[in-house]
Coordinates of N, CA and C in Angstrom, one line a residue:
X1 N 2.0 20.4 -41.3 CA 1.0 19.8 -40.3 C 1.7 19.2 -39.1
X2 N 1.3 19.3 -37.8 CA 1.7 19.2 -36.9 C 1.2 17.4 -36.9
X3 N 2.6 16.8 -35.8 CA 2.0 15.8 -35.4 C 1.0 15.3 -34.1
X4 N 0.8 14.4 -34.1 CA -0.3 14.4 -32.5 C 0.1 15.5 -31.4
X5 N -0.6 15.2 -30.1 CA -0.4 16.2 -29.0 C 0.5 15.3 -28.3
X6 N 1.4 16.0 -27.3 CA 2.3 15.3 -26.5 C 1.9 15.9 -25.0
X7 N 2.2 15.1 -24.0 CA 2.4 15.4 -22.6 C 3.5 15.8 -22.0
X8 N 4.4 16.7 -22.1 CA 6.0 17.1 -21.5 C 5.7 17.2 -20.1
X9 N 6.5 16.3 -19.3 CA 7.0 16.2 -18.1 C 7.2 17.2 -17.7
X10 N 7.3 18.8 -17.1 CA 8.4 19.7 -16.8 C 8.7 20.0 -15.7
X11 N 9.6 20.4 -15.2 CA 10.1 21.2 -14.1 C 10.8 22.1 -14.3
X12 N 11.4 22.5 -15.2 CA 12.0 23.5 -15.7 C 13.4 23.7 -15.2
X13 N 13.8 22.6 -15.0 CA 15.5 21.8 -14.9 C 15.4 22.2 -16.3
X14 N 17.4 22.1 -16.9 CA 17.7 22.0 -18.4 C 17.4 21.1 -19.0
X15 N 17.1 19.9 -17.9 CA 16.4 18.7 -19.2 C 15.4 18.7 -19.5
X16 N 14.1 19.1 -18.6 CA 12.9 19.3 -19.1 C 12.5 20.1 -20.0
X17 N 13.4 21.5 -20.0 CA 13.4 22.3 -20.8 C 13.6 22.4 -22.1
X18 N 14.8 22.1 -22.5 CA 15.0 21.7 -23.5 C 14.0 20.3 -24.3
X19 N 13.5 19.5 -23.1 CA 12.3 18.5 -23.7 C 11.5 19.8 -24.2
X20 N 10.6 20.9 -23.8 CA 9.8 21.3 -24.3 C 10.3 22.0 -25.2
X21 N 11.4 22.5 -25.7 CA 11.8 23.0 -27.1 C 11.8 22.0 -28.0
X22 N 12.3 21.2 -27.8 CA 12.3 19.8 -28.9 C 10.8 19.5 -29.3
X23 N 9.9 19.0 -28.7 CA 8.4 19.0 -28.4 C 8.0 19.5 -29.5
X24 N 8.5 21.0 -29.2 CA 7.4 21.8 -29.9 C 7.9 22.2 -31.5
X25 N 9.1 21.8 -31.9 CA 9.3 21.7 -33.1 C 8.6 20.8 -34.2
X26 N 7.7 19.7 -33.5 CA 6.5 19.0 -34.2 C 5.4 18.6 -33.6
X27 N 5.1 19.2 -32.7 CA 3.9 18.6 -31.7 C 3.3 19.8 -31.1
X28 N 1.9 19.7 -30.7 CA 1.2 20.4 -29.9 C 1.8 20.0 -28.2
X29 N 2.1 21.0 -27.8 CA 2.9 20.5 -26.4 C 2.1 20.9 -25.0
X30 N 1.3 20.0 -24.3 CA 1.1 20.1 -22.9 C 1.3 19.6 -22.0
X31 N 2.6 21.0 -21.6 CA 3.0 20.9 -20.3 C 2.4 20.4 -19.2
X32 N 3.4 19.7 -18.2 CA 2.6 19.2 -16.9 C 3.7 19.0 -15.7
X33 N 3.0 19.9 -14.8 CA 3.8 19.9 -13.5 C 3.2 19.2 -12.3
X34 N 4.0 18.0 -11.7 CA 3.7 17.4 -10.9 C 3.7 17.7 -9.4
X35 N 3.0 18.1 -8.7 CA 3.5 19.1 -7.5 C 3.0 17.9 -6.3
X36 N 3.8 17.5 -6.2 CA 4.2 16.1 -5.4 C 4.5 16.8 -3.5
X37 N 5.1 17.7 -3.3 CA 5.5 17.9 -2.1 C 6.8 18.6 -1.7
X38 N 7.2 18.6 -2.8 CA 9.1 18.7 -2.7 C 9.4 20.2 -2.1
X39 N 9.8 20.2 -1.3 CA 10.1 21.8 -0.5 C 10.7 22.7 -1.4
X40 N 11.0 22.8 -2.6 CA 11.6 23.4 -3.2 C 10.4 23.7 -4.5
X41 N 9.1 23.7 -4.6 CA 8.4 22.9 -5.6 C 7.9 25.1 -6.1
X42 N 8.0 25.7 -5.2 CA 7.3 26.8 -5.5 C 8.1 27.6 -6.1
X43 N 9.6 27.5 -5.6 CA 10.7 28.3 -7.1 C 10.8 27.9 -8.3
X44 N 10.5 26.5 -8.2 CA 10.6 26.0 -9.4 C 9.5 26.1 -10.3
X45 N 8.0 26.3 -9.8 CA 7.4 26.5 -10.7 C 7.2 28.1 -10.9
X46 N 7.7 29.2 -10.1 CA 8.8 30.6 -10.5 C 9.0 30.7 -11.7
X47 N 10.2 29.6 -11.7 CA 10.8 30.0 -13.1 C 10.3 29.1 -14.3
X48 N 9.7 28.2 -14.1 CA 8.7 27.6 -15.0 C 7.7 28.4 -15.9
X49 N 7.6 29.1 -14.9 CA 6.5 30.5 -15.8 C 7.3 31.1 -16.6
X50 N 7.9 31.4 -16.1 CA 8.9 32.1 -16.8 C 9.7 31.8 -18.1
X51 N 10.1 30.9 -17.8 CA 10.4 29.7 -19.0 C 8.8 29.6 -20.3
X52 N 8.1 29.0 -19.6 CA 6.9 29.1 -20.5 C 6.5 30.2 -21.4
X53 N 6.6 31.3 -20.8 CA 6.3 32.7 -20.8 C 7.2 32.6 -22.4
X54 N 8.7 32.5 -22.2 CA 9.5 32.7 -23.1 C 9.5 31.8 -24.3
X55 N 8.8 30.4 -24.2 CA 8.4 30.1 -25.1 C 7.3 30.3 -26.0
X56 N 6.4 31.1 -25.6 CA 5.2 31.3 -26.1 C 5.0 31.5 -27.6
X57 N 3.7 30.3 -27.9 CA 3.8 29.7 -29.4 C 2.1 29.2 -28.8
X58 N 1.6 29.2 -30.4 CA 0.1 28.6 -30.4 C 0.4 27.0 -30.4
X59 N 1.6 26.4 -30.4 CA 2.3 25.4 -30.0 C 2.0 24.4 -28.6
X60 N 2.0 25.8 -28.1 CA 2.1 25.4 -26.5 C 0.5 25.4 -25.9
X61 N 0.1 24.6 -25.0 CA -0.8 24.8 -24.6 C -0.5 25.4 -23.2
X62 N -1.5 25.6 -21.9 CA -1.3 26.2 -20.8 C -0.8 25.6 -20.1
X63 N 0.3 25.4 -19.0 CA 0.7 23.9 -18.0 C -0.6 24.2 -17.2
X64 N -0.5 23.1 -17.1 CA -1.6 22.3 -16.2 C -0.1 21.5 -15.0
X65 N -0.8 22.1 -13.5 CA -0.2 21.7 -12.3 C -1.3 20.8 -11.8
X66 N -0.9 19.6 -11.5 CA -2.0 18.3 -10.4 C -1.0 18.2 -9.6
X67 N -1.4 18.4 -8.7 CA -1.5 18.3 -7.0 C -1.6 17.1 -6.3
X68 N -0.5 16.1 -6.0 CA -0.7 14.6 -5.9 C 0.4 14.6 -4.8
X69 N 0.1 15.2 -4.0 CA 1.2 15.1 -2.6 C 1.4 13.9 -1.7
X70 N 2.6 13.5 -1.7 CA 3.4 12.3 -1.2 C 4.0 12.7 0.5
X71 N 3.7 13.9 0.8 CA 4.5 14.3 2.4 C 4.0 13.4 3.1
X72 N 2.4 13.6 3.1 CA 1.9 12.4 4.3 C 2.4 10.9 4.3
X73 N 3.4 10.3 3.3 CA 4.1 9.3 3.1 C 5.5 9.2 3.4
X74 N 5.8 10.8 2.8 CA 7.4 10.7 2.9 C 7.7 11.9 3.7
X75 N 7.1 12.1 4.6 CA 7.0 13.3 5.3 C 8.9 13.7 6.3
X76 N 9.7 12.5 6.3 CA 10.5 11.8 6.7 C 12.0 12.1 5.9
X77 N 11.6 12.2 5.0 CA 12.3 12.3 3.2 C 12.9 13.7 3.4
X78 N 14.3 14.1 3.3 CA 15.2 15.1 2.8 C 14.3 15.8 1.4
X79 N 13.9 15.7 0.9 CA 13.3 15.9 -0.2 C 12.0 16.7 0.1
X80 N 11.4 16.2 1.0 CA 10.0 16.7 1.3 C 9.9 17.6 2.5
X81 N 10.7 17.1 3.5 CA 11.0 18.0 4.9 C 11.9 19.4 4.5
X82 N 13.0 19.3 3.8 CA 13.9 19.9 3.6 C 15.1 20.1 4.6
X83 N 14.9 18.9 5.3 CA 15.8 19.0 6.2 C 17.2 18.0 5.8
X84 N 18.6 18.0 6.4 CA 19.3 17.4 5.6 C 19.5 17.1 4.1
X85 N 19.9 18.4 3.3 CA 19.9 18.1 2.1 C 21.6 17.6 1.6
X86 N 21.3 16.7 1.0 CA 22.4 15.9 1.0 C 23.3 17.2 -0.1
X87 N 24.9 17.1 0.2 CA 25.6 17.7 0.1 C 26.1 17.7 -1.6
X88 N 26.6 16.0 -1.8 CA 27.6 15.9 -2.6 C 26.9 14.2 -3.5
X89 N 26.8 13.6 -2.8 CA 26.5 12.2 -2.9 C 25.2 11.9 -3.6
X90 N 25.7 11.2 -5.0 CA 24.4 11.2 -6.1 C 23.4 9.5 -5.2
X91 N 23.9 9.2 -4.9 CA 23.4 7.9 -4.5 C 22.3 8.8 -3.2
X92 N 22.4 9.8 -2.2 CA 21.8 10.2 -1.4 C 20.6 11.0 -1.9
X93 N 20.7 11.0 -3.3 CA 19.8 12.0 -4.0 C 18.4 11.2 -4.4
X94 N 18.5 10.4 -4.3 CA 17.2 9.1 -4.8 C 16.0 9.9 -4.0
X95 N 15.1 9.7 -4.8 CA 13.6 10.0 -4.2 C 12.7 9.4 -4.6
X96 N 11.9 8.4 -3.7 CA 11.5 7.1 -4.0 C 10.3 7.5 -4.8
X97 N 10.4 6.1 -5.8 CA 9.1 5.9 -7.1 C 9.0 7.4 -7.7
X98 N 9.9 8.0 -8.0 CA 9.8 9.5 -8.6 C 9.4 9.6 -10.1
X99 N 10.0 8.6 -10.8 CA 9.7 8.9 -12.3 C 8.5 7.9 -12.1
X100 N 7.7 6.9 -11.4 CA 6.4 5.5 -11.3 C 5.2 6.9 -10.9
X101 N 6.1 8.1 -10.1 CA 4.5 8.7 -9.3 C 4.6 10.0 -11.0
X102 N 5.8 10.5 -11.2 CA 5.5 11.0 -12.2 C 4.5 10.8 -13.7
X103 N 5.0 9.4 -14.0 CA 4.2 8.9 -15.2 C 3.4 8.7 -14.9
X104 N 2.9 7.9 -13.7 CA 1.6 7.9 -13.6 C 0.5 8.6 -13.7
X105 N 0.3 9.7 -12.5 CA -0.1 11.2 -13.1 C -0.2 11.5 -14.3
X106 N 1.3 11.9 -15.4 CA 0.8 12.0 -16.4 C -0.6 10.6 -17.2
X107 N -0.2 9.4 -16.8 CA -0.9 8.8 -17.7 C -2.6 9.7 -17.4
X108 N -2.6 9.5 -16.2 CA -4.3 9.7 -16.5 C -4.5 11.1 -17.0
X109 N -3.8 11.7 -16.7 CA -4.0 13.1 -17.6 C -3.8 13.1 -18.9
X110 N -3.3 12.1 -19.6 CA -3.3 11.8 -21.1 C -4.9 11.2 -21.2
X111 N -5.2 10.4 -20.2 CA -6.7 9.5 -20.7 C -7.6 10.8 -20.8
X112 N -7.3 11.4 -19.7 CA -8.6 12.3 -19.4 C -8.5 13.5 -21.2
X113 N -7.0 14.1 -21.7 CA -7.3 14.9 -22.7 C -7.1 14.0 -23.9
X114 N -7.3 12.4 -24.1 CA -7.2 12.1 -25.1 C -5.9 12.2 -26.4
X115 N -4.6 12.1 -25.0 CA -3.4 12.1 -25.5 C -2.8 10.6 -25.4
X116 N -1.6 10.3 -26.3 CA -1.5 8.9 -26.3 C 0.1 9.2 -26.2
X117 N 0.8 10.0 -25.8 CA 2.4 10.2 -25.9 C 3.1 10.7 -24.4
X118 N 3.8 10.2 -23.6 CA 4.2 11.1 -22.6 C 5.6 11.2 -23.1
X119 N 6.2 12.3 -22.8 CA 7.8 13.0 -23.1 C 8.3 13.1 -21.3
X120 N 9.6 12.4 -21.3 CA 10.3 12.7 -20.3 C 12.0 12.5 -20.2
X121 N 12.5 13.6 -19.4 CA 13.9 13.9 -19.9 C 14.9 13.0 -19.1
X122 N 14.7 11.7 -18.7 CA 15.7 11.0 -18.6 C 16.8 11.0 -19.7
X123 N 18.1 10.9 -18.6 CA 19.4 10.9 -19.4 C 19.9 9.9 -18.8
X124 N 21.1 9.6 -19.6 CA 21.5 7.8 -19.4 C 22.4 8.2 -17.8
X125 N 22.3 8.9 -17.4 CA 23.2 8.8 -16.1 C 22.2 8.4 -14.9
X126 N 20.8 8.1 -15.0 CA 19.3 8.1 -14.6 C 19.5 6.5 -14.3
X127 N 20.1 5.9 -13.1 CA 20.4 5.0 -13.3 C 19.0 3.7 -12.0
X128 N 18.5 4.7 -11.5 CA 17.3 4.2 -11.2 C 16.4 3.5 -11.4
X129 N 16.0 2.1 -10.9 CA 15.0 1.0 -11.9 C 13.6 2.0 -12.5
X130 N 13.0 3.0 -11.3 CA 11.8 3.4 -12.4 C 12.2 4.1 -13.7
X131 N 13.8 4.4 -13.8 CA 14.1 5.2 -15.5 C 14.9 4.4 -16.3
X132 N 14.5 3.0 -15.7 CA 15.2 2.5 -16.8 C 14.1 1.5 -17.9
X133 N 15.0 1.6 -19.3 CA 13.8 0.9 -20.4 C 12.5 -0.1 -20.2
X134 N 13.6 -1.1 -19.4 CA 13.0 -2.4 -18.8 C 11.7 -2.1 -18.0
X135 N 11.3 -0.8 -17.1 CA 10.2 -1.1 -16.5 C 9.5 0.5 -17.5
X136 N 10.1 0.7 -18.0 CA 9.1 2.1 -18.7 C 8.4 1.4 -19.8
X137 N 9.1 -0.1 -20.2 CA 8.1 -0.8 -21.7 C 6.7 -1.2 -20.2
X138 N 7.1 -2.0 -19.5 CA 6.3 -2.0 -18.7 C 5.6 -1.7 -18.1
X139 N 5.8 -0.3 -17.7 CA 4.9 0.8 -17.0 C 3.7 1.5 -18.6
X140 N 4.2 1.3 -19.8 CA 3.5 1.6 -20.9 C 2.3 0.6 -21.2
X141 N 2.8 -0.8 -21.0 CA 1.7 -1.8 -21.3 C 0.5 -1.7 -20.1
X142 N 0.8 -2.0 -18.6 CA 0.5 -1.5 -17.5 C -0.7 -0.4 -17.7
X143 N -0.1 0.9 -18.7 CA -0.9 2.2 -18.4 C -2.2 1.9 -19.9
X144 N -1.7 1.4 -20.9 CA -2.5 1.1 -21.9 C -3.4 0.0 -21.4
X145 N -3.2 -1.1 -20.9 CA -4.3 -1.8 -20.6 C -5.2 -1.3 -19.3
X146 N -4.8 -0.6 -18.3 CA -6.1 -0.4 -17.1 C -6.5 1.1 -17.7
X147 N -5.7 2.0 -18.6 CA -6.6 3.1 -18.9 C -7.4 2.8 -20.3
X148 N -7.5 1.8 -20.8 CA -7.8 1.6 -22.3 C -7.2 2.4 -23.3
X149 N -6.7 2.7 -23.6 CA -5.8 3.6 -24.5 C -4.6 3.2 -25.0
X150 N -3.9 3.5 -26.0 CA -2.7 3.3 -25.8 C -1.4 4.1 -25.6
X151 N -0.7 4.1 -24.8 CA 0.4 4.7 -24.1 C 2.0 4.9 -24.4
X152 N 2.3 5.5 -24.7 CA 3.6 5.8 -25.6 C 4.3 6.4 -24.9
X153 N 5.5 6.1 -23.8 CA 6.6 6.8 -23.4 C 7.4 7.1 -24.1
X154 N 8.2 8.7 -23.9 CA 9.4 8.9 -24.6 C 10.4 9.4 -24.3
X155 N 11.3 9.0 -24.1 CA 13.0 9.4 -23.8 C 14.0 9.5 -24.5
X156 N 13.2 10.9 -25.4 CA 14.8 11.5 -26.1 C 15.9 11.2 -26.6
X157 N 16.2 12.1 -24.8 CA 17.3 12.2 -24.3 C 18.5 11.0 -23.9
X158 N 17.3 9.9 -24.2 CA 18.3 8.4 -22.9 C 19.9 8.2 -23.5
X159 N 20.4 8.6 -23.9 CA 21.5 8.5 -24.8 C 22.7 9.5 -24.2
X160 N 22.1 10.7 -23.9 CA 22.6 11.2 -23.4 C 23.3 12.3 -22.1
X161 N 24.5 12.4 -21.6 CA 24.4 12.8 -20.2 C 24.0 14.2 -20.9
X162 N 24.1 14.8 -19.7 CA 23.8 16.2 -18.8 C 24.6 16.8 -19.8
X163 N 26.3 16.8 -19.5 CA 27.1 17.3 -20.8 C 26.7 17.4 -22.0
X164 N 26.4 16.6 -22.2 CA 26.6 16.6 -23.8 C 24.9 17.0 -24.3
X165 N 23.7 17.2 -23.4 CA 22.8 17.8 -24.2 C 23.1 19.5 -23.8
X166 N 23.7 19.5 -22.9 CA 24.1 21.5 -22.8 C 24.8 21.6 -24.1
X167 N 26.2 21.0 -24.1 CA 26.9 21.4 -25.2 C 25.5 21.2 -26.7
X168 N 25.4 20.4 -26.9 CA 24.3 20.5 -28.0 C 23.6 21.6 -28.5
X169 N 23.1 22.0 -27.1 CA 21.8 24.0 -27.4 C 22.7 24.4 -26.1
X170 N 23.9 24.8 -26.6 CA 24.6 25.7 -25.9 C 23.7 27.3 -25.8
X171 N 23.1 27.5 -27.1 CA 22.2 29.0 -27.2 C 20.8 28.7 -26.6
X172 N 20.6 27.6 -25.8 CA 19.4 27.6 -25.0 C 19.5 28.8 -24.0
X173 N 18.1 29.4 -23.6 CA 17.8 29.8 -22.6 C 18.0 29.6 -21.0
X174 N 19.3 29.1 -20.7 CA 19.1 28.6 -19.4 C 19.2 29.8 -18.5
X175 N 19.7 30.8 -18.7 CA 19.1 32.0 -17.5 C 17.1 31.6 -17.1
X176 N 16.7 31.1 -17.8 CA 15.4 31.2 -17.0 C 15.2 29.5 -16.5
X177 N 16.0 28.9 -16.8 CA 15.8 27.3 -16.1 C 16.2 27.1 -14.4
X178 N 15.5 26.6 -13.7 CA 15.8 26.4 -11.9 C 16.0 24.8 -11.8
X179 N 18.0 24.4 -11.8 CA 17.8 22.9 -10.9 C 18.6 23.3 -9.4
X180 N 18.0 23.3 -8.6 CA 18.2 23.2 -6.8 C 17.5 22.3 -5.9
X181 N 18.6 22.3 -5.0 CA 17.4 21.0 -3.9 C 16.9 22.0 -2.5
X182 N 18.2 23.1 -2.3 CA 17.9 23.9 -1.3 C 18.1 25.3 -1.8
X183 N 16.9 25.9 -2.5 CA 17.0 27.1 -3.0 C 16.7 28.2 -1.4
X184 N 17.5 29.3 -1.7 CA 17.2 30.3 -1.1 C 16.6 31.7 -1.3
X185 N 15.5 31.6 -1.1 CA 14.3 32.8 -2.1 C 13.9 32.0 -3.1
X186 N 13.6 33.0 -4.4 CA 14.0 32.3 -5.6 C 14.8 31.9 -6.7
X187 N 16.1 31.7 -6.3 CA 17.3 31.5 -7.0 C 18.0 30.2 -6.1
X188 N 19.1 30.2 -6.7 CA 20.0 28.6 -6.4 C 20.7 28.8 -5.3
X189 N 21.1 28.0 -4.7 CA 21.6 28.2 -3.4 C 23.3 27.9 -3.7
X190 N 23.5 27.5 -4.8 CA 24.7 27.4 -5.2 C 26.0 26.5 -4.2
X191 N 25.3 25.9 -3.3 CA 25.9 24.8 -2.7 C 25.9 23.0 -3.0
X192 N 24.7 23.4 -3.3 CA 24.0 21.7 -2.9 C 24.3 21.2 -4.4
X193 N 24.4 19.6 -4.7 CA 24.7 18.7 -5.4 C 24.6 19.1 -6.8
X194 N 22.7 19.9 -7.0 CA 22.3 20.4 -8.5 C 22.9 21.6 -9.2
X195 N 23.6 22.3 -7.6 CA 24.1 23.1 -7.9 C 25.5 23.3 -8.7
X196 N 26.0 22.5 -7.7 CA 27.2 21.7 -8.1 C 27.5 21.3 -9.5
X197 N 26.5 20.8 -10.0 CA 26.5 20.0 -11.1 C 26.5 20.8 -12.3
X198 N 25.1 21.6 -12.4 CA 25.1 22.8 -13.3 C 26.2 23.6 -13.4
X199 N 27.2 24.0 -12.5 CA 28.2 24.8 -12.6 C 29.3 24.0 -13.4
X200 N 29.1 22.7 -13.2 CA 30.3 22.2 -13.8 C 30.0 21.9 -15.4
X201 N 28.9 21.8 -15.1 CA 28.4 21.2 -16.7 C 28.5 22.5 -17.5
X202 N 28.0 23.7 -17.0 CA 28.0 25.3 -17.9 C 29.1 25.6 -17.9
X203 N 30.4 25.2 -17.1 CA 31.8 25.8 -17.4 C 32.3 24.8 -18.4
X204 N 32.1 23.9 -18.4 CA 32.7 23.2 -20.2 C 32.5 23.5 -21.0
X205 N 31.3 24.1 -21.3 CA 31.0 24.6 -23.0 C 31.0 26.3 -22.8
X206 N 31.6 26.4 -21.5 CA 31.6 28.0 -21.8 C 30.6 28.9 -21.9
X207 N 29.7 28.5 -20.5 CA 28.3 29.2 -20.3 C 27.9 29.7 -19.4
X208 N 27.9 31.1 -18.7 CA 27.9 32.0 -17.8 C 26.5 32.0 -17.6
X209 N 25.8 31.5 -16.6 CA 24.5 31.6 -16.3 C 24.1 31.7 -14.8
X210 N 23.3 32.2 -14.4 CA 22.1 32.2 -13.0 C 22.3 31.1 -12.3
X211 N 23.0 30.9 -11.3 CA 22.7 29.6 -11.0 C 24.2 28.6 -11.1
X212 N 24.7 28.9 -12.0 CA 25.9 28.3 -12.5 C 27.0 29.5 -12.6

């Protein structure tokens, strides 16, 4: 017997991804893609399908995309314009209230299907006040008392970097996962910071992939 329903965060990055394989080893899992503005937002939900596609389980439910665009705010933002995408520098990479506008969203989409669990793939290198413990007990009490319900965040992963959850499900699927800030078509541009990163992290454990 399955346990309650969950809400997985996704973007179909290796963290989120692997959040929805883990997920669905005990839970009814519905996906949820936040489509905030990000100039990059349509590759990635590309390979999201795709990714989904390859999980397919009576498991899973259908992702559900809300539409909660931040441009007319951050219209300004590397992140949203696409202009200047920062190169190398993790500190340049911040995109403001990102995991406050993510949870949020999900909360009401938990009130609205009568879910009480959100899943999200923070990893301890996530060193940003909205991913850290101290405001996610807080953003839980916060979401349980103005939605009446009760609210249950969850972070895995918080233990561990990037490294070390690849090495872990080295035989994951990541030919179908997308992290880029400035993709070209729909694939990785193999320049920029995520790109960067993924390559380094898949050449440690000895992982020839898309992207990397």
């Amino acid at each position: 017997m399955r346990s309650p329903s969950i809400c997985v965060l996704t973007s179909g990055g290796p963290d989120s991804a692997i959040l929805l394989q883990e997920g669905l080893k005990k839970h009814q899992v519905h996906p949820l893609y936040i489509a905030s503005g990000c100039h990059w937002e349509m590759v990635e939900q590309f390979w999201l399908t795709k990714l989904l596609d390859f999980f397919s389980s009576p498991a899973l439910s259908p992702l559900t995309i809300l539409h909660s665009d931040l441009t007319p705010i951050f219209s300004q933002h590397w992140s949203y314009s696409g202009q200047n995408i920062p190169a190398s520098s993790d500190e340049h990479l911040y995109i403001p209230g990102r995991n406050m506008h993510l949870l949020s969203q999900a909360a009401l989409f938990c009130k609205a299907r009568g879910i009480e669990e959100i899943w999200i793939g923070i990893l301890i290198e996530n060193r940003w006040a909205d991913g850290q413990p101290p405001f996610l007990r807080l953003f839980e009490q916060a979401c349980s008392k103005g939605l009446e319900i009760p609210i249950k965040i969850q972070t895995p992963f918080a233990q561990l970097n990037k490294g070390e959850l690849i090495a872990k499900n080295s035989d994951f699927p990541y030919h179908l996962t997308f992290s880029c800030i400035d993709p070209q078509g729909n694939d990785h541009c193999g320049n920029c910071n995520k790109c960067s990163e993924r390559k380094e992290y898949f050449e440690k454990v000895g992982i020839k992939c898309r992207g990397g």
